[in-house]
CSV table of C-alpha atoms and ligand atoms in Angstrom, one decimal:
chain,number,residue,atom,x,y,z
E,1,MET,CA,38.5,-19.5,-47.0
E,2,GLN,CA,39.1,-22.1,-49.3
E,3,ILE,CA,41.0,-25.8,-48.2
E,4,GLY,CA,44.4,-25.6,-49.6
E,5,SER,CA,44.7,-21.8,-49.5
E,6,GLU,CA,48.7,-20.9,-47.7
E,7,LYS,CA,47.2,-19.0,-44.8
E,8,ALA,CA,46.0,-21.8,-42.6
E,9,SER,CA,42.8,-20.1,-40.2
E,10,SER,CA,42.0,-20.7,-36.9
E,11,LEU,CA,39.6,-23.5,-37.5
E,12,ASP,CA,41.9,-25.1,-40.0
E,13,LEU,CA,44.3,-25.2,-37.1
E,14,LEU,CA,41.7,-26.4,-35.2
E,15,SER,CA,40.7,-29.4,-37.5
E,16,ALA,CA,44.5,-30.4,-37.2
E,17,VAL,CA,44.5,-31.0,-33.8
E,18,VAL,CA,40.9,-32.6,-33.5
E,19,ALA,CA,42.2,-34.7,-37.1
E,20,SER,CA,45.0,-35.8,-35.0
E,21,LEU,CA,43.9,-36.2,-32.2
E,22,SER,CA,41.4,-38.7,-34.0
E,23,ASP,CA,43.9,-41.1,-35.8
E,24,GLY,CA,45.3,-40.9,-31.9
E,25,TYR,CA,42.5,-42.5,-31.1
E,26,GLY,CA,42.4,-45.2,-34.2
E,27,LEU,CA,39.8,-42.8,-35.8
E,28,ASP,CA,39.7,-42.9,-39.5
E,29,TYR,CA,38.3,-40.1,-41.5
E,30,GLY,CA,39.9,-41.2,-44.8
E,31,THR,CA,37.0,-39.6,-47.5
E,32,GLY,CA,37.0,-36.1,-47.9
E,33,ASP,CA,32.7,-36.3,-47.1
E,34,ALA,CA,34.0,-37.1,-43.6
E,35,PHE,CA,36.7,-34.0,-43.2
E,36,VAL,CA,34.0,-31.5,-44.9
E,37,GLU,CA,31.4,-32.9,-42.0
E,38,ASN,CA,34.1,-32.1,-39.1
E,39,ARG,CA,35.1,-29.0,-40.1
E,40,LEU,CA,31.6,-27.8,-39.4
E,41,LEU,CA,30.9,-30.0,-36.3
E,42,ILE,CA,34.4,-28.1,-35.0
E,43,ALA,CA,33.1,-25.2,-36.5
E,44,VAL,CA,29.7,-25.0,-34.6
E,45,LEU,CA,30.7,-26.3,-31.8
E,46,SER,CA,33.3,-23.6,-31.6
E,47,ILE,CA,31.5,-21.3,-31.8
E,48,VAL,CA,29.3,-22.9,-28.2
E,49,ILE,CA,32.4,-22.5,-26.7
E,50,VAL,CA,32.9,-19.2,-27.4
E,51,VAL,CA,29.1,-17.8,-26.1
E,52,LEU,CA,28.7,-20.1,-23.4
E,53,VAL,CA,32.2,-18.7,-22.6
E,54,GLY,CA,31.1,-15.1,-23.1
E,55,CYS,CA,27.8,-15.9,-20.8
E,56,VAL,CA,30.1,-17.8,-18.5
E,57,ALA,CA,32.4,-13.7,-18.1
E,58,ILE,CA,29.1,-11.9,-18.6
E,59,PHE,CA,27.4,-13.3,-15.0
E,60,PHE,CA,30.1,-12.7,-13.4
E,61,ILE,CA,31.2,-9.3,-14.4
E,62,TRP,CA,28.0,-8.5,-13.2
E,63,ARG,CA,27.7,-10.5,-9.9
E,64,SER,CA,30.8,-8.5,-9.1
E,65,SER,CA,29.4,-5.4,-9.8
E,66,GLY,CA,27.6,-4.8,-7.1
E,67,ARG,CA,24.1,-4.5,-7.2
E,68,LYS,CA,22.2,-3.4,-4.3
E,69,PRO,CA,19.2,-6.2,-4.2
E,70,ALA,CA,16.2,-4.5,-5.2
E,71,GLU,CA,14.4,-3.1,-2.4
E,72,PRO,CA,10.8,-3.6,-1.2
E,73,PRO,CA,8.5,-1.9,-2.2
E,74,LYS,CA,8.1,1.4,0.2
E,75,PRO,CA,4.4,1.0,2.3
E,76,LEU,CA,2.1,3.5,1.3
E,77,VAL,CA,2.1,5.2,4.8
E,78,VAL,CA,3.1,8.3,4.5
E,79,LYS,CA,2.8,10.8,7.9
E,80,THR,CA,1.8,13.7,6.0
E,81,GLN,CA,3.7,15.2,9.0
E,82,MET,CA,5.0,15.6,12.1
E,83,ASP,CA,4.8,16.7,15.2
E,84,THR,CA,7.4,19.1,15.2
E,85,GLU,CA,7.3,22.8,17.6
E,86,GLU,CA,6.8,24.8,14.5
E,87,ASP,CA,3.1,22.8,14.1
E,88,GLN,CA,2.6,23.8,18.0
E,89,GLY,CA,-1.1,25.9,17.3
E,90,LYS,CA,-2.2,23.8,14.1
E,91,LYS,CA,-5.6,22.3,13.8
E,92,LYS,CA,-4.7,18.6,13.8
E,93,VAL,CA,-6.7,16.2,12.4
E,94,THR,CA,-5.8,12.6,12.3
E,95,VAL,CA,-7.2,9.7,9.0
E,96,PHE,CA,-6.5,6.5,10.9
E,97,PHE,CA,-6.8,3.6,8.1
E,98,GLY,CA,-8.2,0.0,9.1
E,99,THR,CA,-7.4,-2.1,5.4
E,100,GLN,CA,-6.5,-6.0,4.2
E,101,THR,CA,-5.4,-5.2,0.4
E,102,ARG,CA,-4.8,-1.3,0.8
E,103,THR,CA,-7.8,0.4,-0.4
E,104,ALA,CA,-8.5,1.9,2.8
E,105,GLU,CA,-5.2,3.2,3.1
E,106,ARG,CA,-5.0,4.8,-0.5
E,107,PHE,CA,-8.8,6.2,0.4
E,108,ALA,CA,-7.1,7.6,3.4
E,109,LYS,CA,-3.8,9.1,2.5
E,110,ALA,CA,-6.2,11.1,-0.8
E,111,LEU,CA,-7.9,12.4,1.6
E,112,ALA,CA,-5.0,13.4,3.8
E,113,GLU,CA,-3.1,15.1,0.5
E,114,GLU,CA,-6.2,16.3,-0.8
E,115,ALA,CA,-7.4,18.3,2.5
E,116,LYS,CA,-3.8,19.0,3.5
E,117,ALA,CA,-4.3,21.3,-0.1
E,118,ARG,CA,-7.0,22.4,0.9
E,119,TYR,CA,-6.5,23.3,4.6
E,120,PRO,CA,-2.7,24.5,4.4
E,121,ASN,CA,-3.1,25.9,8.0
E,122,ALA,CA,-4.1,22.4,9.5
E,123,ILE,CA,-1.6,19.2,9.7
E,124,PHE,CA,-3.0,16.0,8.6
E,125,LYS,CA,-1.9,12.4,9.9
E,126,LEU,CA,-1.8,9.4,8.5
E,127,VAL,CA,-2.2,6.4,11.1
E,128,ASP,CA,-2.1,3.0,11.0
E,129,ILE,CA,-4.3,2.5,13.8
E,130,ASP,CA,-2.4,-0.4,14.6
E,131,GLU,CA,0.8,1.8,15.2
E,132,TYR,CA,-1.1,4.1,17.1
E,133,ALA,CA,-1.1,2.2,20.0
E,134,THR,CA,1.4,-0.5,20.8
E,135,GLU,CA,-0.3,-1.5,24.7
E,136,ASP,CA,-4.0,-1.0,24.9
E,137,ASP,CA,-4.1,1.4,27.4
E,138,GLU,CA,-2.1,3.8,24.8
E,139,TYR,CA,-5.0,3.9,22.9
E,140,GLU,CA,-7.1,6.0,25.4
E,141,GLU,CA,-4.2,8.0,26.2
E,142,ASN,CA,-3.6,8.4,22.9
E,143,LEU,CA,-7.5,8.9,21.4
E,144,LYS,CA,-7.9,12.0,24.4
E,145,LYS,CA,-5.1,14.2,22.6
E,146,GLU,CA,-7.1,13.8,19.1
E,147,SER,CA,-9.8,16.3,18.5
E,148,LEU,CA,-10.6,16.1,14.4
E,149,ALA,CA,-10.0,12.1,13.9
E,150,LEU,CA,-11.1,10.0,10.2
E,151,PHE,CA,-11.5,6.8,10.0
E,152,PHE,CA,-11.3,4.5,6.6
E,153,LEU,CA,-12.0,0.4,8.0
E,154,ALA,CA,-12.8,-2.0,6.0
E,155,THR,CA,-14.9,-5.2,6.7
E,156,TYR,CA,-13.6,-9.1,6.4
E,157,GLY,CA,-14.0,-12.9,6.7
E,158,ASP,CA,-17.5,-13.5,8.3
E,159,GLY,CA,-17.8,-9.6,8.8
E,160,GLU,CA,-14.7,-8.4,11.1
E,161,PRO,CA,-12.0,-6.3,11.5
E,162,THR,CA,-9.0,-6.2,8.9
E,163,ASP,CA,-6.1,-7.6,11.2
E,164,ASN,CA,-4.4,-3.8,11.6
E,165,ALA,CA,-7.7,-3.4,13.4
E,166,ALA,CA,-8.6,-6.1,15.3
E,167,ARG,CA,-6.9,-4.9,18.0
E,168,PHE,CA,-8.1,-1.6,18.1
E,169,TYR,CA,-12.0,-2.8,17.7
E,170,LYS,CA,-11.7,-5.7,20.0
E,171,TRP,CA,-10.2,-2.9,22.8
E,172,PHE,CA,-12.5,-0.5,21.6
E,173,THR,CA,-16.1,-2.5,21.6
E,174,GLU,CA,-15.1,-4.0,25.5
E,175,GLY,CA,-14.3,-0.7,26.6
E,176,LYS,CA,-18.3,0.7,26.6
E,177,GLU,CA,-18.2,1.6,30.1
E,178,ARG,CA,-15.9,4.2,29.6
E,179,GLY,CA,-18.2,6.4,29.6
E,180,THR,CA,-18.5,9.7,27.9
E,181,TRP,CA,-14.4,10.8,27.7
E,182,LEU,CA,-13.8,11.2,24.2
E,183,GLU,CA,-15.5,14.7,24.9
E,184,ASN,CA,-13.2,16.2,22.9
E,185,LEU,CA,-13.3,14.7,19.9
E,186,GLN,CA,-14.9,15.0,16.8
E,187,PHE,CA,-15.0,12.7,13.9
E,188,GLY,CA,-16.0,10.9,10.8
E,189,VAL,CA,-15.8,7.3,9.3
E,190,PHE,CA,-15.6,6.0,5.8
E,191,SER,CA,-16.7,2.0,5.9
E,192,LEU,CA,-15.2,-0.6,3.3
E,193,GLY,CA,-17.5,-3.3,2.3
E,194,ASN,CA,-19.0,-5.5,-0.7
E,195,GLN,CA,-22.8,-6.2,-0.8
E,196,LYS,CA,-21.4,-9.2,-2.2
E,197,TYR,CA,-21.0,-11.2,0.7
E,198,GLU,CA,-23.0,-12.2,3.6
E,199,HIS,CA,-22.6,-10.0,6.0
E,200,PHE,CA,-21.9,-6.8,3.9
E,201,ASN,CA,-19.8,-4.1,6.2
E,202,LYS,CA,-21.5,-5.4,9.6
E,203,VAL,CA,-19.7,-7.6,12.0
E,204,TRP,CA,-20.6,-10.1,14.3
E,205,HIS,CA,-23.3,-8.5,16.4
E,206,ASP,CA,-25.0,-8.0,12.6
E,207,GLU,CA,-23.5,-4.5,12.8
E,208,ILE,CA,-21.1,-2.5,10.5
E,209,VAL,CA,-17.6,-2.5,11.3
E,210,ALA,CA,-17.3,1.0,10.8
E,211,VAL,CA,-21.0,1.8,12.4
E,212,VAL,CA,-19.9,0.0,15.1
E,213,VAL,CA,-16.6,2.2,15.6
E,214,ASP,CA,-19.2,5.5,15.0
E,215,GLU,CA,-22.0,4.9,17.7
E,216,LEU,CA,-19.4,4.2,19.8
E,217,LEU,CA,-17.5,6.8,19.8
E,218,HIS,CA,-20.2,9.2,19.5
E,219,GLU,CA,-21.3,7.2,22.6
E,220,GLN,CA,-18.2,7.7,24.4
E,221,GLY,CA,-18.9,11.5,23.6
E,222,THR,CA,-17.6,12.8,20.9
E,223,LYS,CA,-19.3,14.0,18.0
E,224,HIS,CA,-20.0,13.3,14.4
E,225,ILE,CA,-19.2,15.7,11.6
E,226,VAL,CA,-20.6,14.1,8.9
E,227,GLN,CA,-23.0,10.3,8.7
E,228,VAL,CA,-21.0,7.2,8.9
E,229,GLY,CA,-20.4,6.3,4.6
E,230,LEU,CA,-21.1,3.2,3.3
E,231,GLY,CA,-18.5,1.6,0.4
E,232,ASP,CA,-19.1,-0.8,-1.5
E,233,ASP,CA,-16.8,-2.7,-3.3
E,234,ASP,CA,-19.4,-5.0,-5.4
E,235,GLN,CA,-21.1,-1.1,-7.1
E,236,GLY,CA,-18.3,1.3,-7.2
E,237,ILE,CA,-16.1,2.3,-4.3
E,238,GLU,CA,-14.9,5.1,-5.5
E,239,ASP,CA,-18.0,6.6,-6.3
E,240,ASP,CA,-19.6,5.6,-2.3
E,241,PHE,CA,-16.2,7.2,-1.5
E,242,SER,CA,-16.5,10.6,-3.9
E,243,ALA,CA,-19.8,11.1,-2.7
E,244,TRP,CA,-18.2,10.7,1.5
E,245,ARG,CA,-15.8,13.3,0.6
E,246,GLU,CA,-18.4,16.0,-0.7
E,247,LEU,CA,-20.2,15.3,2.4
E,248,LEU,CA,-16.9,15.8,4.2
E,249,TRP,CA,-15.5,19.2,3.0
E,250,PRO,CA,-18.4,21.6,3.8
E,251,GLU,CA,-17.7,20.1,8.0
E,252,LEU,CA,-14.1,20.4,7.4
E,253,ASP,CA,-14.6,23.8,6.4
E,254,LYS,CA,-15.9,25.2,8.9
E,255,LEU,CA,-13.8,23.4,10.8
E,256,LEU,CA,-10.7,23.7,9.9
E,257,GLN,CA,-11.3,26.7,6.9
E,258,ASP,CA,-9.1,30.4,8.3
E,259,GLU,CA,-12.3,33.3,7.4
E,260,ASN,CA,-9.7,34.8,5.5
E,261,GLU,CA,-10.2,31.5,2.6
E,262,THR,CA,-12.9,31.5,1.5
E,263,GLY,CA,-12.2,31.7,-1.7
E,264,ARG,CA,-11.3,28.3,-1.2
E,265,ASP,CA,-14.6,27.4,-2.0
E,266,ALA,CA,-14.8,28.3,-5.4
E,267,LEU,CA,-11.8,26.7,-6.6
E,268,TYR,CA,-12.5,22.9,-5.3
E,269,LYS,CA,-16.0,23.6,-6.0
E,270,ASP,CA,-15.3,23.7,-9.7
E,271,ASN,CA,-12.7,20.3,-9.5
P,301,FMN,C1,-11.7,-12.4,1.7
P,301,FMN,C2,-12.1,-11.5,1.6
P,301,FMN,C3,-13.6,-11.4,2.8
P,301,FMN,C4,-14.2,-10.6,2.6
P,301,FMN,N1,-15.1,-10.3,4.3
P,301,FMN,C5,-16.6,-9.1,3.8
P,301,FMN,C6,-17.2,-9.1,4.7
P,301,FMN,O1,-17.7,-10.1,4.6
P,301,FMN,N2,-18.0,-8.2,4.6
P,301,FMN,C7,-18.3,-7.1,3.8
P,301,FMN,O2,-19.0,-6.2,3.2
P,301,FMN,N3,-16.8,-7.0,2.3
P,301,FMN,C8,-15.8,-8.0,2.6
P,301,FMN,N4,-14.8,-8.0,1.7
P,301,FMN,C9,-14.6,-7.2,0.8
P,301,FMN,C10,-13.6,-5.5,1.4
P,301,FMN,O3,-14.1,-5.3,2.6
P,301,FMN,C11,-13.8,-4.5,0.2
P,301,FMN,O4,-13.2,-5.1,-0.8
P,301,FMN,C12,-12.7,-3.4,0.4
P,301,FMN,O5,-12.5,-2.8,-0.1
P,301,FMN,C13,-11.6,-4.1,1.0
P,301,FMN,O6,-11.0,-2.7,1.6
P,301,FMN,P1,-8.9,-2.7,1.8
P,301,FMN,O7,-8.8,-3.4,0.5
P,301,FMN,O8,-8.6,-1.2,2.0
P,301,FMN,O9,-8.8,-4.0,2.3
P,301,FMN,C14,-14.6,-9.2,1.9
P,301,FMN,C15,-13.1,-9.0,0.5
P,301,FMN,C16,-11.8,-10.0,0.8
P,301,FMN,C17,-10.8,-10.4,0.4
């Protein structure tokens, strides 16, 4: 826009207002240079004000649009099947996990989901071992109802169980005098640890968390369906898990596969 043109722009008007205010305060911008500088300053200020007002407006519109706060991530714990009347008569497998950083939970879930596809006539339940019982007595009561259980247990600290397995572990190891009370249970255990730790997969008595559970389960009348798996996070725990799974499937086939389903063997061996 040229200075002196007939149409006065809003910038000219703003300049005139500021100039008159400046006059009122006794400021003297007599030279043409000062006037041009002022116009430039006012232009910049105007843009800044417009941008600020815009930002504030956008902020208030966004706030009032009623956005829901972000939901916390859903826990990985999924009960693959719930006990319902229609589940009755199906074989049930409970997959427990004792975890701190969720590897054991991830393995338990992967196993439960693959097993669910392999054995459609069985029910797989994924269970955080801490949530299995609110009172210690409930452990006994509930475990007696199990017929097939798989345990994924990690070792922590100076060879201790994870926080979510600590209560179960204490109750279980203190109950040696229970005798053979779990005759109906068959089970398998996979242990998670890291050989870089002094107590690799071990607890206080230089024993392995999962192996303690494994041996005690055995002593209390249960039957192994597979040898305890020792996962080493330092050397490739995923491979250890895969290798243990390969030992587990033939045993689960015997227990869970219907006679007319043997064709599945070929299907899964190819994978
Ligand atoms: C702080 C810390 C302490 C650990 N202590 C041991 C230990 O004493 N013995 C062991 O074998 N592994 C130990 N580990 C390795 C974990 O057991 C291993 O990484 C495991 O896969 C973790 O399983 P999670 O993700 O299910 O908790 C430890 C790991 C961390 C981070």
